mmCIF file of C-alpha atoms and ligand atoms in Angstrom:
data_model
loop_
_atom_site.group_PDB
_atom_site.id
_atom_site.type_symbol
_atom_site.label_atom_id
_atom_site.label_comp_id
_atom_site.label_asym_id
_atom_site.label_seq_id
_atom_site.Cartn_x
_atom_site.Cartn_y
_atom_site.Cartn_z
ATOM 1 C CA MET A 21 118.217 92.159 90.409
ATOM 2 C CA LYS A 22 120.244 94.167 92.977
ATOM 3 C CA LYS A 23 119.288 93.797 96.624
ATOM 4 C CA MET A 24 116.766 96.463 97.579
ATOM 5 C CA LYS A 25 116.158 97.806 101.089
ATOM 6 C CA ASP A 26 113.613 100.602 100.662
ATOM 7 C CA PHE A 27 110.128 99.820 99.417
ATOM 8 C CA VAL A 28 107.030 101.914 98.869
ATOM 9 C CA VAL A 29 103.899 99.767 98.772
ATOM 10 C CA ILE A 30 100.834 101.433 97.256
ATOM 11 C CA GLY A 31 97.351 99.959 97.686
ATOM 12 C CA LEU A 32 96.794 98.108 100.937
ATOM 13 C CA GLY A 33 94.280 95.429 100.017
ATOM 14 C CA ARG A 34 95.018 91.871 101.118
ATOM 15 C CA PHE A 35 98.077 91.555 98.844
ATOM 16 C CA GLY A 36 99.490 95.014 99.607
ATOM 17 C CA LYS A 37 99.115 94.566 103.375
ATOM 18 C CA SER A 38 100.724 91.161 103.267
ATOM 19 C CA ILE A 39 103.769 92.185 101.214
ATOM 20 C CA ALA A 40 104.270 95.464 103.137
ATOM 21 C CA SER A 41 104.247 93.845 106.588
ATOM 22 C CA GLN A 42 106.371 90.916 105.414
ATOM 23 C CA LEU A 43 109.042 93.186 103.881
ATOM 24 C CA TYR A 44 109.143 95.211 107.112
ATOM 25 C CA THR A 45 109.431 92.086 109.275
ATOM 26 C CA MET A 46 112.384 91.070 107.107
ATOM 27 C CA GLY A 47 114.222 94.286 108.049
ATOM 28 C CA ASN A 48 113.418 96.586 105.125
ATOM 29 C CA GLU A 49 112.296 100.212 105.191
ATOM 30 C CA VAL A 50 108.641 100.247 104.067
ATOM 31 C CA LEU A 51 106.410 103.221 103.302
ATOM 32 C CA ALA A 52 102.811 102.030 102.861
ATOM 33 C CA ILE A 53 100.211 104.240 101.139
ATOM 34 C CA ASP A 54 96.455 103.864 100.679
ATOM 35 C CA ILE A 55 93.727 106.353 99.845
ATOM 36 C CA ASN A 56 91.512 104.751 102.492
ATOM 37 C CA GLN A 57 92.435 105.513 106.112
ATOM 38 C CA LEU A 58 90.784 102.317 107.348
ATOM 39 C CA GLU A 59 93.441 100.367 105.424
ATOM 40 C CA THR A 60 96.434 102.488 106.518
ATOM 41 C CA ASN A 61 95.316 102.278 110.167
ATOM 42 C CA GLN A 62 95.586 98.490 109.988
ATOM 43 C CA LEU A 63 99.295 98.757 109.154
ATOM 44 C CA GLU A 64 100.256 101.104 112.004
ATOM 45 C CA GLY A 65 103.316 99.616 113.737
ATOM 46 C CA LYS A 66 103.683 96.914 111.077
ATOM 47 C CA VAL A 67 105.634 99.103 108.591
ATOM 48 C CA SER A 68 108.077 102.030 108.914
ATOM 49 C CA SER A 69 105.342 104.492 107.986
ATOM 50 C CA ALA A 70 101.703 104.175 106.851
ATOM 51 C CA VAL A 71 100.208 107.194 105.088
ATOM 52 C CA THR A 72 96.714 107.974 103.803
ATOM 53 C CA ALA A 73 97.026 109.681 100.406
ATOM 54 C CA ASP A 74 95.946 109.585 96.764
ATOM 55 C CA ALA A 75 98.963 107.991 95.086
ATOM 56 C CA THR A 76 97.826 109.008 91.587
ATOM 57 C CA LYS A 77 98.954 112.579 92.398
ATOM 58 C CA TYR A 78 102.593 113.304 91.514
ATOM 59 C CA GLU A 79 102.903 116.279 93.921
ATOM 60 C CA ILE A 80 101.619 114.256 96.882
ATOM 61 C CA MET A 81 103.956 111.358 96.105
ATOM 62 C CA HIS A 82 106.874 113.773 95.727
ATOM 63 C CA SER A 83 106.100 115.443 99.060
ATOM 64 C CA LEU A 84 106.125 111.999 100.702
ATOM 65 C CA GLY A 85 109.634 111.403 99.305
ATOM 66 C CA VAL A 86 108.609 108.434 97.172
ATOM 67 C CA GLN A 87 111.368 109.354 94.671
ATOM 68 C CA ASN A 88 113.964 108.273 97.280
ATOM 69 C CA PHE A 89 112.817 104.645 97.312
ATOM 70 C CA ASP A 90 114.543 101.787 95.431
ATOM 71 C CA CYS A 91 111.361 100.010 94.538
ATOM 72 C CA ALA A 92 107.632 100.727 94.242
ATOM 73 C CA ILE A 93 105.098 97.915 94.495
ATOM 74 C CA VAL A 94 101.699 98.915 93.103
ATOM 75 C CA CYS A 95 99.102 96.572 94.586
ATOM 76 C CA ILE A 96 95.898 97.910 93.010
ATOM 77 C CA GLY A 97 93.916 95.391 90.993
ATOM 78 C CA GLU A 98 90.224 96.279 90.709
ATOM 79 C CA ALA A 99 90.678 100.035 90.298
ATOM 80 C CA LEU A 100 92.348 99.824 86.863
ATOM 81 C CA GLU A 101 92.561 103.568 86.234
ATOM 82 C CA SER A 102 94.192 104.176 89.637
ATOM 83 C CA SER A 103 96.668 101.340 89.028
ATOM 84 C CA LEU A 104 97.798 102.899 85.732
ATOM 85 C CA LEU A 105 97.956 106.463 87.087
ATOM 86 C CA VAL A 106 99.984 105.365 90.129
ATOM 87 C CA VAL A 107 102.454 103.537 87.854
ATOM 88 C CA GLU A 108 102.707 106.678 85.713
ATOM 89 C CA ALA A 109 103.420 108.804 88.824
ATOM 90 C CA CYS A 110 106.130 106.318 89.931
ATOM 91 C CA LYS A 111 107.696 106.502 86.455
ATOM 92 C CA GLU A 112 107.709 110.311 86.589
ATOM 93 C CA LEU A 113 109.405 110.089 89.999
ATOM 94 C CA ASN A 114 112.156 107.970 88.394
ATOM 95 C CA ILE A 115 111.828 105.012 90.757
ATOM 96 C CA SER A 116 114.338 102.538 89.399
ATOM 97 C CA TYR A 117 112.311 99.343 89.893
ATOM 98 C CA ILE A 118 108.512 99.151 89.660
ATOM 99 C CA ILE A 119 106.482 96.038 90.413
ATOM 100 C CA ALA A 120 102.729 96.043 89.768
ATOM 101 C CA LYS A 121 99.902 93.630 90.368
ATOM 102 C CA ALA A 122 97.679 92.797 87.375
ATOM 103 C CA LYS A 123 94.092 91.625 87.620
ATOM 104 C CA SER A 124 93.844 90.399 84.015
ATOM 105 C CA GLU A 125 95.970 89.714 80.941
ATOM 106 C CA GLN A 126 94.951 93.051 79.385
ATOM 107 C CA HIS A 127 95.904 94.848 82.604
ATOM 108 C CA ALA A 128 99.309 93.088 82.539
ATOM 109 C CA LYS A 129 99.826 94.102 78.905
ATOM 110 C CA ILE A 130 99.187 97.792 79.626
ATOM 111 C CA LEU A 131 101.431 97.733 82.723
ATOM 112 C CA LYS A 132 104.276 96.277 80.645
ATOM 113 C CA ALA A 133 103.701 98.894 77.923
ATOM 114 C CA LEU A 134 103.995 101.602 80.618
ATOM 115 C CA GLY A 135 107.432 100.218 81.513
ATOM 116 C CA VAL A 136 106.663 98.232 84.680
ATOM 117 C CA ASP A 137 109.712 96.040 85.435
ATOM 118 C CA LEU A 138 107.837 93.120 86.965
ATOM 119 C CA VAL A 139 104.128 92.364 86.577
ATOM 120 C CA VAL A 140 102.702 89.899 89.109
ATOM 121 C CA SER A 141 99.426 88.050 89.361
ATOM 122 C CA PRO A 142 99.248 86.768 92.955
ATOM 123 C CA GLU A 143 96.193 84.560 92.332
ATOM 124 C CA ASP A 144 97.852 82.906 89.320
ATOM 125 C CA PHE A 145 101.133 82.480 91.236
ATOM 126 C CA ALA A 146 99.424 80.971 94.293
ATOM 127 C CA GLY A 147 97.297 78.649 92.140
ATOM 128 C CA LYS A 148 100.304 77.291 90.220
ATOM 129 C CA LYS A 149 102.329 76.858 93.397
ATOM 130 C CA LEU A 150 99.543 74.999 95.218
ATOM 131 C CA ALA A 151 98.917 72.753 92.199
ATOM 132 C CA SER A 152 102.641 71.843 92.056
ATOM 133 C CA MET A 153 102.732 71.113 95.784
ATOM 134 C CA LEU A 154 99.572 68.990 95.638
ATOM 135 C CA SER A 155 100.788 66.953 92.690
ATOM 136 C CA THR A 156 104.184 66.270 94.328
ATOM 137 C CA PRO A 157 103.488 64.562 97.698
ATOM 138 C CA GLY A 158 105.855 65.341 100.594
ATOM 139 C CA ILE A 159 106.696 68.866 99.376
ATOM 140 C CA ASN A 160 106.414 71.541 102.111
ATOM 141 C CA GLU A 161 107.675 74.521 100.158
ATOM 142 C CA LEU A 162 108.402 75.183 96.517
ATOM 143 C CA VAL A 163 110.234 78.007 94.774
ATOM 144 C CA GLU A 164 110.095 78.011 90.969
ATOM 145 C CA LEU A 165 113.260 79.674 89.674
ATOM 146 C CA THR A 166 112.494 79.026 85.992
ATOM 147 C CA GLU A 167 110.370 76.491 84.054
ATOM 148 C CA ASP A 168 113.263 74.010 84.327
ATOM 149 C CA TYR A 169 114.658 74.714 87.814
ATOM 150 C CA LYS A 170 112.800 74.499 91.130
ATOM 151 C CA ILE A 171 113.853 74.465 94.799
ATOM 152 C CA PHE A 172 111.878 72.085 97.053
ATOM 153 C CA GLU A 173 111.684 71.813 100.820
ATOM 154 C CA MET A 174 110.692 68.276 101.747
ATOM 155 C CA ALA A 175 110.844 65.895 104.695
ATOM 156 C CA LEU A 176 113.881 63.624 104.430
ATOM 157 C CA PRO A 177 112.810 60.112 103.349
ATOM 158 C CA ASP A 178 113.989 57.494 105.909
ATOM 159 C CA VAL A 179 116.173 55.734 103.334
ATOM 160 C CA TRP A 180 118.164 58.956 102.773
ATOM 161 C CA GLN A 181 119.230 59.212 106.424
ATOM 162 C CA ASP A 182 122.982 59.289 107.094
ATOM 163 C CA LYS A 183 123.704 59.452 103.349
ATOM 164 C CA THR A 184 125.747 62.153 101.638
ATOM 165 C CA ILE A 185 124.037 64.108 98.861
ATOM 166 C CA ARG A 186 126.031 62.096 96.346
HETATM 167 P P1 LIG B 16 93.289 92.677 97.062
HETATM 168 O O1 LIG B 16 94.792 92.632 97.254
HETATM 169 O O2 LIG B 16 92.571 92.796 98.376
HETATM 170 O O3 LIG B 16 92.794 91.559 96.172
HETATM 171 P P2 LIG B 16 92.476 94.356 94.848
HETATM 172 O O4 LIG B 16 93.372 93.718 93.827
HETATM 173 O O5 LIG B 16 91.022 94.034 94.746
HETATM 174 O O6 LIG B 16 92.995 94.069 96.318
HETATM 175 P P3 LIG B 16 91.813 97.121 94.853
HETATM 176 O O7 LIG B 16 90.672 96.806 95.775
HETATM 177 O O8 LIG B 16 91.513 97.683 93.507
HETATM 178 O O9 LIG B 16 92.765 95.884 94.684
HETATM 179 O O10 LIG B 16 92.773 98.153 95.576
HETATM 180 C C1 LIG B 16 93.614 97.812 96.654
HETATM 181 C C2 LIG B 16 93.795 99.022 97.528
HETATM 182 O O11 LIG B 16 94.247 100.129 96.753
HETATM 183 C C3 LIG B 16 92.517 99.490 98.240
HETATM 184 O O12 LIG B 16 92.728 99.426 99.641
HETATM 185 C C4 LIG B 16 92.312 100.925 97.747
HETATM 186 O O13 LIG B 16 91.838 101.785 98.777
HETATM 187 C C5 LIG B 16 93.714 101.317 97.307
HETATM 188 N N1 LIG B 16 93.698 102.400 96.307
HETATM 189 C C6 LIG B 16 92.893 102.531 95.221
HETATM 190 N N2 LIG B 16 93.138 103.673 94.563
HETATM 191 C C7 LIG B 16 94.159 104.290 95.240
HETATM 192 C C8 LIG B 16 94.870 105.521 95.070
HETATM 193 N N3 LIG B 16 94.576 106.363 94.079
HETATM 194 N N4 LIG B 16 95.835 105.830 95.952
HETATM 195 C C9 LIG B 16 96.143 105.000 96.986
HETATM 196 N N5 LIG B 16 95.507 103.818 97.209
HETATM 197 C C10 LIG B 16 94.524 103.474 96.347
#
């Protein structure tokens, strides 16, 4: 995956807010969109721009310049119809990389059929990660690259001190 710098995050529930503010803190350009002004207000100053709009509407998205972004992250889980229509609008706008959150296996299946590049299930991801960390004592952080390869952050055991990796 090429390094991306411009992100549009659509749907500012807990997941959307978290990923939008984190991407911005890490130095990326982030446009955050939600249909509910109460949600966009909470991101003022925490992203490049927070806009209240219905992201299912192609014309609105186009007028916001969404087509100029490298990556769209659709963070709408409960409102299935909105999730699918927003993905469709992003496809029509030719955004080269689309990530979408799925609330269920069926939701994930439809998102993939629509051509979403990466379907994520934050609850599933967090559950698996926590289970791995709990069943491997001493692990502070874990990144699963594939089923076979993982990166761990752990406290150095005393007996490893002053030893080379070899
Ligand atoms: P959470 O991340 O909190 O678990 P969720 O998966 O339950 O969220 P939803 O509640 O369905 O997801 O939607 C997340 C956000 O998406 C809400 O803040 C909602 O206002 C917003 N949203 C829903 N429809 C649209 C739309 N058409 N355009 C823009 N934002 C929308």
